mmCIF file of C-alpha atoms in Angstrom:
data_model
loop_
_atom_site.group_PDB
_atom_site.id
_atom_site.type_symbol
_atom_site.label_atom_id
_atom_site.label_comp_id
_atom_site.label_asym_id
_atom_site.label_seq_id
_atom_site.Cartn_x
_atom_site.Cartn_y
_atom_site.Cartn_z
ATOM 1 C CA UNK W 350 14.155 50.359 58.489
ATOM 2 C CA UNK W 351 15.109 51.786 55.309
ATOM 3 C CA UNK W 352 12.800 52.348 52.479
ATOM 4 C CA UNK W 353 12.822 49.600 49.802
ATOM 5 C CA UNK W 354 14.941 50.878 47.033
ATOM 6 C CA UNK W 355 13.156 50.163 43.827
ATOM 7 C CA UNK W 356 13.894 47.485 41.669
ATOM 8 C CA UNK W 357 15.128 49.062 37.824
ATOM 9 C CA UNK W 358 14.736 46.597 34.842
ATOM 10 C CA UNK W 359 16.754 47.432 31.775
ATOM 11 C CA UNK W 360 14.997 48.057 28.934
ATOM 12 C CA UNK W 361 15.924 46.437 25.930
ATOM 13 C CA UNK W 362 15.303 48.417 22.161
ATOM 14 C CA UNK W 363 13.686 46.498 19.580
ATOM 15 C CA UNK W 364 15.611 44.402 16.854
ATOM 16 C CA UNK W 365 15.513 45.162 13.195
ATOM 17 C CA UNK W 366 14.921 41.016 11.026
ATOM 18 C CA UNK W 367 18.644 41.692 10.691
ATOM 19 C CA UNK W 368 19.929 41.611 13.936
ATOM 20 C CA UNK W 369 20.821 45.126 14.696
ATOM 21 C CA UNK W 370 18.833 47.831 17.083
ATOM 22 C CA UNK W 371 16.348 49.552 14.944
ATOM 23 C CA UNK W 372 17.050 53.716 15.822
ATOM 24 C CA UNK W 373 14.326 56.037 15.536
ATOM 25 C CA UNK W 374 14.440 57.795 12.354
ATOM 26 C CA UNK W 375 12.705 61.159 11.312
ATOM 27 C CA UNK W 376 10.632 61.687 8.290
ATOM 28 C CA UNK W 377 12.451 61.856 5.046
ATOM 29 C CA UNK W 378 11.473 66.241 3.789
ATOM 30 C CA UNK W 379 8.803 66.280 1.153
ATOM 31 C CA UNK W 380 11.035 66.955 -1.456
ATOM 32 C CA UNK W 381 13.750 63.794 -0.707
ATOM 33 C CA UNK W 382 10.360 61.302 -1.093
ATOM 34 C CA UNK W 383 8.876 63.058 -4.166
ATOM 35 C CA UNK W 384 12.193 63.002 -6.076
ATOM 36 C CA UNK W 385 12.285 59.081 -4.908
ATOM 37 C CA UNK W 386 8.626 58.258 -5.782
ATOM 38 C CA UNK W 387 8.621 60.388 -9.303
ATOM 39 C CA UNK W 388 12.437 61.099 -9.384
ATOM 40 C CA UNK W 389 12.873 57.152 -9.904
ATOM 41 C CA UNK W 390 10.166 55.924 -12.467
ATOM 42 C CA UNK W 391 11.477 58.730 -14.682
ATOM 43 C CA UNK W 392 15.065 57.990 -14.751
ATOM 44 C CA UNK W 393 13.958 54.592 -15.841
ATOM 45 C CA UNK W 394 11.889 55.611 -17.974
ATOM 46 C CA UNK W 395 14.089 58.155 -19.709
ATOM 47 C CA UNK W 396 16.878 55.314 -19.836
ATOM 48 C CA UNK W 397 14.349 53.110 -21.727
ATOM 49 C CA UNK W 398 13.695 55.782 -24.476
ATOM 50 C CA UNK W 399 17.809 56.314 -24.837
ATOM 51 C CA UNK W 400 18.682 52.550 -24.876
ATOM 52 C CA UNK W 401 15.426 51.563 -27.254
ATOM 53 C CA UNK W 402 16.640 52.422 -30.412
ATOM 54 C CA UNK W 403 19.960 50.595 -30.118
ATOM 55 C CA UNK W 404 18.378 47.066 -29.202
ATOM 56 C CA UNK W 405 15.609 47.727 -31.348
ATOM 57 C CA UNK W 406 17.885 47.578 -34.242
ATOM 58 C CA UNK W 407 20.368 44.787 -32.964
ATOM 59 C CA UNK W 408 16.672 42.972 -33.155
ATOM 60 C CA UNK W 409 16.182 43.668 -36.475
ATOM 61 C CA UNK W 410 19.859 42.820 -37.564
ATOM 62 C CA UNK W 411 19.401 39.674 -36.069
ATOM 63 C CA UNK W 412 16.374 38.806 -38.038
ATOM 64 C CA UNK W 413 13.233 39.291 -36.058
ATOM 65 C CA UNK W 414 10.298 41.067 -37.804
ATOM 66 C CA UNK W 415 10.129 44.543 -37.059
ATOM 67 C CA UNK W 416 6.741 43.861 -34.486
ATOM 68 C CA UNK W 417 8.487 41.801 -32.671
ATOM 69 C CA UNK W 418 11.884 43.648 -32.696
ATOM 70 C CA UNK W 419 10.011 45.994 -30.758
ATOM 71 C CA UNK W 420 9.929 44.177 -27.637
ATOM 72 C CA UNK W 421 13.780 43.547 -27.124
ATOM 73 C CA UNK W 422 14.462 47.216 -25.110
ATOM 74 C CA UNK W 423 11.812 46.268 -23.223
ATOM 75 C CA UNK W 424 12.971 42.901 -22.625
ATOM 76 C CA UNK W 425 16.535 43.917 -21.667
ATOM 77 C CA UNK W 426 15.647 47.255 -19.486
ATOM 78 C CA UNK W 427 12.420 45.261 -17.335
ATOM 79 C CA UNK W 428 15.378 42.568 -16.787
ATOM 80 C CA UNK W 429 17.706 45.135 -15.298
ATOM 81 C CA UNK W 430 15.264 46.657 -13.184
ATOM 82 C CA UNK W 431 13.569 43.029 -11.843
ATOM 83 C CA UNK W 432 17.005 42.055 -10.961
ATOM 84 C CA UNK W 433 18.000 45.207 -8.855
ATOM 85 C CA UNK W 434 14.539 45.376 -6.861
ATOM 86 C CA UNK W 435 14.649 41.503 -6.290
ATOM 87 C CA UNK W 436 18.707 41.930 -5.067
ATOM 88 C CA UNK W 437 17.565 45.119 -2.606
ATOM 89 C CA UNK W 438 14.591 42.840 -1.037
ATOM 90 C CA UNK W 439 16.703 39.804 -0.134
ATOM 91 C CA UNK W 440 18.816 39.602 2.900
ATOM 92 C CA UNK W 441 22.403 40.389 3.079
ATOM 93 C CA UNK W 442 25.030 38.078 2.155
ATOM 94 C CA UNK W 443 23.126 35.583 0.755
ATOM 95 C CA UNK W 444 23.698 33.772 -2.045
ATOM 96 C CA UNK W 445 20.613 34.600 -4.115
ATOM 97 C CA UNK W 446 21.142 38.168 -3.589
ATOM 98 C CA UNK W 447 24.601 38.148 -4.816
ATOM 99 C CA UNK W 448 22.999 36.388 -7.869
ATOM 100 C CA UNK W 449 20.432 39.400 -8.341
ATOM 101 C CA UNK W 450 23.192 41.725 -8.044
ATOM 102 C CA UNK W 451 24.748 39.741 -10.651
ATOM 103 C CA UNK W 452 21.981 39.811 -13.238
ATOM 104 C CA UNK W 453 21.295 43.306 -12.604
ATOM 105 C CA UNK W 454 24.714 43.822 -13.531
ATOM 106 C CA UNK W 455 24.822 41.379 -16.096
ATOM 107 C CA UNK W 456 21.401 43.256 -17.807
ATOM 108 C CA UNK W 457 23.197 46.902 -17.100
ATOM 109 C CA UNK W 458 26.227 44.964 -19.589
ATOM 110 C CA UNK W 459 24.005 43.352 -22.370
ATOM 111 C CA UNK W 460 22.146 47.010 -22.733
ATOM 112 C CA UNK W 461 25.311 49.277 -22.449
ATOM 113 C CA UNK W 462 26.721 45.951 -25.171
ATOM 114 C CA UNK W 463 23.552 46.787 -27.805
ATOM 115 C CA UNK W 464 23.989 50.496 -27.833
ATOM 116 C CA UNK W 465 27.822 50.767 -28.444
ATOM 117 C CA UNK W 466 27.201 47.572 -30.986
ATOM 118 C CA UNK W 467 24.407 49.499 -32.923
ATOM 119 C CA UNK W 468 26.726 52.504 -32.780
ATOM 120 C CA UNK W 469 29.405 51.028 -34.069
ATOM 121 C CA UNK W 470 27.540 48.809 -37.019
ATOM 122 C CA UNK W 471 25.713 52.268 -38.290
ATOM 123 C CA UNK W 472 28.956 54.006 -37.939
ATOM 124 C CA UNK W 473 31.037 51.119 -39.857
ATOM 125 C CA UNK W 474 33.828 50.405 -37.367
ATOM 126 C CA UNK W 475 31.617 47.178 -37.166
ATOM 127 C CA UNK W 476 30.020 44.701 -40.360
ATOM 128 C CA UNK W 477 27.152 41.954 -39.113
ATOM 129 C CA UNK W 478 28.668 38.827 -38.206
ATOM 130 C CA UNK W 479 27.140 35.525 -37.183
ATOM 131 C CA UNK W 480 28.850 36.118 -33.284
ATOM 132 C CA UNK W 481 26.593 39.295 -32.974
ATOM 133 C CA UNK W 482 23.226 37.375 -34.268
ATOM 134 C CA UNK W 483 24.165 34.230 -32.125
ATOM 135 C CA UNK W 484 24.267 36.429 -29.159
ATOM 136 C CA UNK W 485 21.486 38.509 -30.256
ATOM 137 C CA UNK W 486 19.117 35.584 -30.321
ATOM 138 C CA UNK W 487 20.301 33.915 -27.197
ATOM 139 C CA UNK W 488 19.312 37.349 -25.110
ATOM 140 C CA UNK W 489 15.258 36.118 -24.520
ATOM 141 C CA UNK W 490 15.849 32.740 -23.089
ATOM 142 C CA UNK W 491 18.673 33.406 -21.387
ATOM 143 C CA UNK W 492 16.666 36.741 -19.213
ATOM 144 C CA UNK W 493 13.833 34.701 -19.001
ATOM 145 C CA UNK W 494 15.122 31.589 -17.199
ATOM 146 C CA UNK W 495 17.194 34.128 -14.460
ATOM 147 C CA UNK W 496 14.349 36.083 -14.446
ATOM 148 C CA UNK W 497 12.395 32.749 -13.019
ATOM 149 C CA UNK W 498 14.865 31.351 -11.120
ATOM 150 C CA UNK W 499 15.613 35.022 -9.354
ATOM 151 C CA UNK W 500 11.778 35.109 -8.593
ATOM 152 C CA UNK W 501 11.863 31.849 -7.016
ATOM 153 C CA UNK W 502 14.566 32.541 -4.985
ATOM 154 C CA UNK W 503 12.642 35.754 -3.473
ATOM 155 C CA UNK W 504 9.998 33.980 -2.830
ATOM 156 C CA UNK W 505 11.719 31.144 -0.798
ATOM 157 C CA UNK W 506 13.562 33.627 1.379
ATOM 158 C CA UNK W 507 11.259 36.460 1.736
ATOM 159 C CA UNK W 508 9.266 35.560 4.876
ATOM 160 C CA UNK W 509 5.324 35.213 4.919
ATOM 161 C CA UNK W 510 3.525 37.076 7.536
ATOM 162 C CA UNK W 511 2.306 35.402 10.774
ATOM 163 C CA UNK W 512 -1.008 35.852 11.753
ATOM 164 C CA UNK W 513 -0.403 36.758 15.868
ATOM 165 C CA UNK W 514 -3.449 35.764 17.810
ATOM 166 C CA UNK W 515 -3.709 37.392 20.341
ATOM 167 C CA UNK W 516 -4.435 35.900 24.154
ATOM 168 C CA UNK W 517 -8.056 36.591 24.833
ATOM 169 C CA UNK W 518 -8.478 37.229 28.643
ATOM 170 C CA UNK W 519 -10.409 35.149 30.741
ATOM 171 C CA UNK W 520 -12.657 36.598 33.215
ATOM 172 C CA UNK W 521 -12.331 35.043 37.041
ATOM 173 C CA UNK W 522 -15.420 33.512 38.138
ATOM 174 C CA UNK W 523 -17.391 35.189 40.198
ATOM 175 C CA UNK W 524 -17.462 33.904 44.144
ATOM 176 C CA UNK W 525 -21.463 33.024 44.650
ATOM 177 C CA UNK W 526 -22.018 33.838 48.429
ATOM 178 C CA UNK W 527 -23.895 31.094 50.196
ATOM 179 C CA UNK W 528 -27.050 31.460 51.206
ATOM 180 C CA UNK W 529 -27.111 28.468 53.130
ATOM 181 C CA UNK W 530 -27.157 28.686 57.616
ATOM 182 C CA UNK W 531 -23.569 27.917 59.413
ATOM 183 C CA UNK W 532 -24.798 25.649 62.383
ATOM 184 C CA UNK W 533 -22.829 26.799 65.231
ATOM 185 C CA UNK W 534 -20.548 24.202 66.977
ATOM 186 C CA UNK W 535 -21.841 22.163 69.727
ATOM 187 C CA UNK W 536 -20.090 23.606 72.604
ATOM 188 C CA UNK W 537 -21.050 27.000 71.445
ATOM 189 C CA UNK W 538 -24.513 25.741 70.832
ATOM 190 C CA UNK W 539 -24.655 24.094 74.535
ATOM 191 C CA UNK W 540 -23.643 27.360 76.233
ATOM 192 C CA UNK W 541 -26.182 29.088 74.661
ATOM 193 C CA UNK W 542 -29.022 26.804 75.677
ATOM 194 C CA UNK W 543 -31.005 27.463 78.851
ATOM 195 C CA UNK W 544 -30.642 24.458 81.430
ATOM 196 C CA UNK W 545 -33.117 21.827 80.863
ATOM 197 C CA UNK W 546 -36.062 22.374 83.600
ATOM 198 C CA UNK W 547 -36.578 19.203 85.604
ATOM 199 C CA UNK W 548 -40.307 17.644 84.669
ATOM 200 C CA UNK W 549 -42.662 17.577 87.769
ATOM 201 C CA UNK W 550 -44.894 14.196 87.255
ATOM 202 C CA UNK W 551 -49.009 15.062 87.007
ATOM 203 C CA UNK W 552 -50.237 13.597 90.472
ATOM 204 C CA UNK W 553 -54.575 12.452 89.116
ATOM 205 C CA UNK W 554 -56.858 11.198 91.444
ATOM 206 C CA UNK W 555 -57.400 7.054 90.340
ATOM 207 C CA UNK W 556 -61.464 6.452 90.480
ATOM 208 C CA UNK W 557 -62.560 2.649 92.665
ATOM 209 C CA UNK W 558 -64.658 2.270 89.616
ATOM 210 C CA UNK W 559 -61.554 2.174 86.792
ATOM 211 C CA UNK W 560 -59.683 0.125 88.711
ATOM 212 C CA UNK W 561 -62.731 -2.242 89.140
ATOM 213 C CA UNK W 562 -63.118 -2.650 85.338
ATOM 214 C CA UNK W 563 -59.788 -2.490 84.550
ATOM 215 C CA UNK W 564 -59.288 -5.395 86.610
ATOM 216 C CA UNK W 565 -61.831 -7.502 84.969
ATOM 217 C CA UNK W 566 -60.495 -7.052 81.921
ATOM 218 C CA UNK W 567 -58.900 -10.132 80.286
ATOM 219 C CA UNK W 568 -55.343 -10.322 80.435
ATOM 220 C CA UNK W 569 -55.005 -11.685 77.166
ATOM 221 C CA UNK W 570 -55.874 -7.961 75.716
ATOM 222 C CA UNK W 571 -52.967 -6.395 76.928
ATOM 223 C CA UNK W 572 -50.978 -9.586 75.415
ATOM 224 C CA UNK W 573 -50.000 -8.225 71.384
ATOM 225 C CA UNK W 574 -51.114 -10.840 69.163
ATOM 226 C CA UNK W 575 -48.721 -12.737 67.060
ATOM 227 C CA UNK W 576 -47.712 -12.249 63.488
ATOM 228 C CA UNK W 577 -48.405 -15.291 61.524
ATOM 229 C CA UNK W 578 -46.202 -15.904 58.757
ATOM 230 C CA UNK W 579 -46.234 -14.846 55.128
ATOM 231 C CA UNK W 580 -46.794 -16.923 52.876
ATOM 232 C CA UNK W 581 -45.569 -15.767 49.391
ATOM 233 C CA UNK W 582 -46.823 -17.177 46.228
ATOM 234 C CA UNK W 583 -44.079 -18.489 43.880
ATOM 235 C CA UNK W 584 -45.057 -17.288 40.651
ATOM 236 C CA UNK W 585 -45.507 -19.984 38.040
ATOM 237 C CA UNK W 586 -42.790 -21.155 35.481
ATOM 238 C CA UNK W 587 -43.530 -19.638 32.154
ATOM 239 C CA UNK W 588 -43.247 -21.927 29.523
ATOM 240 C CA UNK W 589 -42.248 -20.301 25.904
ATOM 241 C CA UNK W 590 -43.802 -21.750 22.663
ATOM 242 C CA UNK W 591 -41.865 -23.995 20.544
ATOM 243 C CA UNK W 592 -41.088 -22.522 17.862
ATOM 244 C CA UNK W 593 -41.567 -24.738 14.811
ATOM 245 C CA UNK W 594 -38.987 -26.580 13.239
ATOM 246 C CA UNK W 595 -37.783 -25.045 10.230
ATOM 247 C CA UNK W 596 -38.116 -28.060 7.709
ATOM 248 C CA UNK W 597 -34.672 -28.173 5.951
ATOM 249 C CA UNK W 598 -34.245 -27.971 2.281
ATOM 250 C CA UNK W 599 -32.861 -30.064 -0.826
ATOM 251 C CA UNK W 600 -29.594 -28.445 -0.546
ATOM 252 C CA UNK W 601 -29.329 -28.663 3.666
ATOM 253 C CA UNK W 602 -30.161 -32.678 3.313
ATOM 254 C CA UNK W 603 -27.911 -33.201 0.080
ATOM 255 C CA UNK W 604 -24.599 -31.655 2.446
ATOM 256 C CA UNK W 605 -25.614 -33.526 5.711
ATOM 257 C CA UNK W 606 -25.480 -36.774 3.280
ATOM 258 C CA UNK W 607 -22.243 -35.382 1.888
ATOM 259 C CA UNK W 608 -21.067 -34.024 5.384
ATOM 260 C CA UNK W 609 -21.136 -38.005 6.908
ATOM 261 C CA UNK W 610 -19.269 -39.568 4.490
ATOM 262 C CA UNK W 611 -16.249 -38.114 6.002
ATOM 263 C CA UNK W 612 -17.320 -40.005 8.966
ATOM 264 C CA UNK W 613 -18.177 -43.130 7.484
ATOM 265 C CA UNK W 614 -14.929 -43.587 5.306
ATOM 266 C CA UNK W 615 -12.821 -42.716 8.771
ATOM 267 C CA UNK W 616 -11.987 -39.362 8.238
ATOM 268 C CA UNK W 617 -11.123 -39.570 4.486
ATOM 269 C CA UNK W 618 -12.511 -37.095 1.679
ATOM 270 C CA UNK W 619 -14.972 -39.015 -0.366
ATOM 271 C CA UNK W 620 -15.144 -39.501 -3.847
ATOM 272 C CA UNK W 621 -17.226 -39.092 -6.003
ATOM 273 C CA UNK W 622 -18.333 -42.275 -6.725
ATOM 274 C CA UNK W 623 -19.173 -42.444 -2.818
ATOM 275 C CA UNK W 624 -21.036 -39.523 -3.119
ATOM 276 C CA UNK W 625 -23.592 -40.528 -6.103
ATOM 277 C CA UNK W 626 -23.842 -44.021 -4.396
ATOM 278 C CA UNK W 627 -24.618 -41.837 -0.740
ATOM 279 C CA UNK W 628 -27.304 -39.634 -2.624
ATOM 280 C CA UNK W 629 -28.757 -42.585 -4.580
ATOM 281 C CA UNK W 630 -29.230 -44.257 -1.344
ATOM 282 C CA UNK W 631 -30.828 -40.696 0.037
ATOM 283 C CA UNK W 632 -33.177 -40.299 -2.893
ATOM 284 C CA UNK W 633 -31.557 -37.008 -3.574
ATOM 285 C CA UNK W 634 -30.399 -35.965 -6.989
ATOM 286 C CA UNK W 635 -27.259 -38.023 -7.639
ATOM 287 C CA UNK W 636 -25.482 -36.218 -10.564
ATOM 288 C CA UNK W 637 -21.602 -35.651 -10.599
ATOM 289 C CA UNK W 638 -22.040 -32.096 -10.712
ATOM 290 C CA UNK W 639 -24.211 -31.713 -7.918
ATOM 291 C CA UNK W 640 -22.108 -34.146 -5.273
ATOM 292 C CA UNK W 641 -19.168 -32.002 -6.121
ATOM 293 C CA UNK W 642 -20.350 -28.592 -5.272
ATOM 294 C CA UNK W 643 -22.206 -29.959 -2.275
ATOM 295 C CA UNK W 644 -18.296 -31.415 -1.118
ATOM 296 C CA UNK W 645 -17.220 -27.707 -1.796
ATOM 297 C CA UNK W 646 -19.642 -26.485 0.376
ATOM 298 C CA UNK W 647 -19.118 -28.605 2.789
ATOM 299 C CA UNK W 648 -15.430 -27.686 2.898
ATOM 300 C CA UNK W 649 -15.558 -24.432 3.018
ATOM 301 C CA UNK W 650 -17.830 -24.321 6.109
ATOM 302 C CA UNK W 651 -14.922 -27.172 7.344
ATOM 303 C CA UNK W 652 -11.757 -26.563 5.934
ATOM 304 C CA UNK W 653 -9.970 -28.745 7.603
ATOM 305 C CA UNK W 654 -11.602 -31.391 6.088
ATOM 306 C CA UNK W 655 -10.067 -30.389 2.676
ATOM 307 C CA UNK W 656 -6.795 -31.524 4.025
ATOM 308 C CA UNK W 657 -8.027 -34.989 4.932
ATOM 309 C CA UNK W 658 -6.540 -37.901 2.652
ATOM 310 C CA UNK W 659 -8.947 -38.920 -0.436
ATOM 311 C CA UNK W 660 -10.646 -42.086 -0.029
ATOM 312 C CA UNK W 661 -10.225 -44.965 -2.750
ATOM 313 C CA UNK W 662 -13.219 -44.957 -4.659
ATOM 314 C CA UNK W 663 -14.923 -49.058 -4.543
#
C-alpha cells in the first residue's frame, strides 16, 4: 500500500472591515510618524494664526463685540478640521462621508472667502454691504447644526466593539473505577466448584429404654396445636363536639326576612311597603331606609334576583 498522502487545507488571509485582504505592512521610519504626529498639529496650527486675523475682522465688520469676534477663526478652522477627521473615519462611499467631505470643503471655502474679503475691504476694491454681514452672521448656526448632524452620523455608522467571550473548556469527567466484585458467570462458576461429596447417614445405636418412653408418650404432643383466631378490637367511633351555634345578628335576621319575600310574592322583587309590613311583623326595625339597603344586600349576594319583576305594592 501506498503511504497516505496528506491532506493540504488552504489557508485563507484575514479580511480588512472593508472587504479586501489586509497585507502585512512594515513600520512607518521614525521620521515619517514624527512629521505625522507633530508635522500635522502644526500645520493646523500655523493655518489658524494666518487665517485669524481675516475672520476676526469680518466679525467685527459684522457687528459682534470685539470678545466675541474673537471666537469666529476658531469657529471656522475647528469646523474644517471636525469635518475632514469625521469624513476619513467613515466608510467609503457612503453617503455621510461624502457629506463630511463636503463640509470640510465647504469650511476650507468660507475661510479662504473671509481672508480674500478682509483683504479686499482694507484694500478698498471692496465697501461693507449688507450681503457680506448677512453672510457673516449666518456662519455660527449654520457650522454648528452640520457640525451635529456630521457627529451623529459617525456615531451611527462607526461600529461599537463586541465584547468576544471566549469558550471556557470543560474538563471530561473523570472515569471512577469500581470497587465493587464481578460475580463470575454460572457456568464458569460450576466448573470451578469441586463435585458435591455424597453424605454418608450417622448409623446410632437406639437404647430399649427410649423407645419404651417414647412410646408412652401421648400422641397428642406430637399433634401442633391450633391457632385460635384473632380477634381485633374495632376502635370506637369518635364523636367531635358540636360546636355552638353562632347566634345570628340584627342585620343576618333583617335579610333572611327580606331574602323570603321573594319567595312569598312568587318570585317578584318586593317593595317596600312589603318590606316594612315583613319587618313589622319580625319585630325588627322597620324604617324605609333600612328595608332598602337590606334588599341591596340581598341582591348583590343574588343578583339574579335584581332582574325579577317588581311586585305591586297592597
Amino acid at each position: 500500500m501506498s503511504p497516505p498522502v496528506p491532506k493540504l487545507e488552504p489557508t485563507l488571509a484575514p479580511l480588512t472591515p472593508s472587504g479586501s485582504t489586509a497585507v502585512p505592512t512594515t513600520p512607518l521610519p521614525l521620521l515619517v510618524r514624527a512629521a505625522i504626529t507633530g508635522g500635522r498639529p502644526a500645520v493646523l496650527a500655523a493655518a489658524l494664526a494666518l487665517s485669524a486675523p481675516g475672520e476676526y475682522r469680518l466679525a467685527v465688520l459684522a457687528g459682534w463685540d470685539w470678545r466675541f469676534a474673537l471666537i469666529m477663526p476658531g469657529v471656522l478652522s475647528l469646523y474644517a478640521s471636525v469635518a475632514a477627521a469625521i469624513a476619513g473615519s467613515l466608510p467609503k462611499g457612503s453617503t455621510e462621508r461624502k457629506q463630511a467631505n463636503a463640509g470640510a470643503l465647504i469650511a476650507l471655502a468660507l475661510a479662504m472667502t473671509a481672508q480674500v474679503a478682509s483683504h479686499l475691504i482694507e484694500a478698498g476694491y471692496l465697501d461693507k454691504s449688507p450681503a457680506v454681514v448677512v453672510a457673516v452672521s449666518a456662519v455660527p448656526p449654520l457650522v454648528a447644526a452640520h457640525t451635529l448632524h456630521l457627529t451623529a452620523a459617525a456615531t451611527r455608522l462607526t461600529p461599537k466593539a463586541v465584547r468576544v467571550e471566549e469558550p471556557v473548556s470543560v474538563p471530561a469527567p473523570a472515569v471512577q473505577e469500581s470497587l465493587e466484585t464481578v460475580a463470575p458467570e454460572p457456568s464458569r462458576q460450576n466448573a470451578l466448584t469441586a463435585p458435591p461429596v455424597p453424605s454418608v447417614p450417622l448409623v446410632t445405636p437406639v437404647m430399649e429404654a427410649d423407645e419404651h418412653e417414647a412410646s408412652e408418650e401421648p400422641q397428642e404432643a406430637d399433634e401442633a396445636p391450633e391457632d385460635e383466631p384473632e380477634v381485633t378490637e374495632e376502635p370506637e367511633p369518635v364523636t367531635e363536639p358540636e360546636k355552638p351555634r353562632q347566634e345570628l345578628t340584627q342585620r343576618d335576621r333583617i335579610d333572611q326576612v327580606i331574602r323570603a319575600l321573594y319567595d312569598e310574592l312568587g318570585n317578584r322583587r318586593p317593595a317596600t311597603r312589603h318590606m316594612v309590613a315583613a319587618l313589622t311583623d319580625a319585630g325588627l326595625p322597620n324604617s324605609e331606609g333600612t328595608a332598602r339597603e337590606s334588599r341591596k344586600r340581598v341582591e348583590l349576594a343574588e343578583p339574579h334576583l335584581k332582574d325579577l319583576p317588581d311586585a305591586i305594592a297592597a
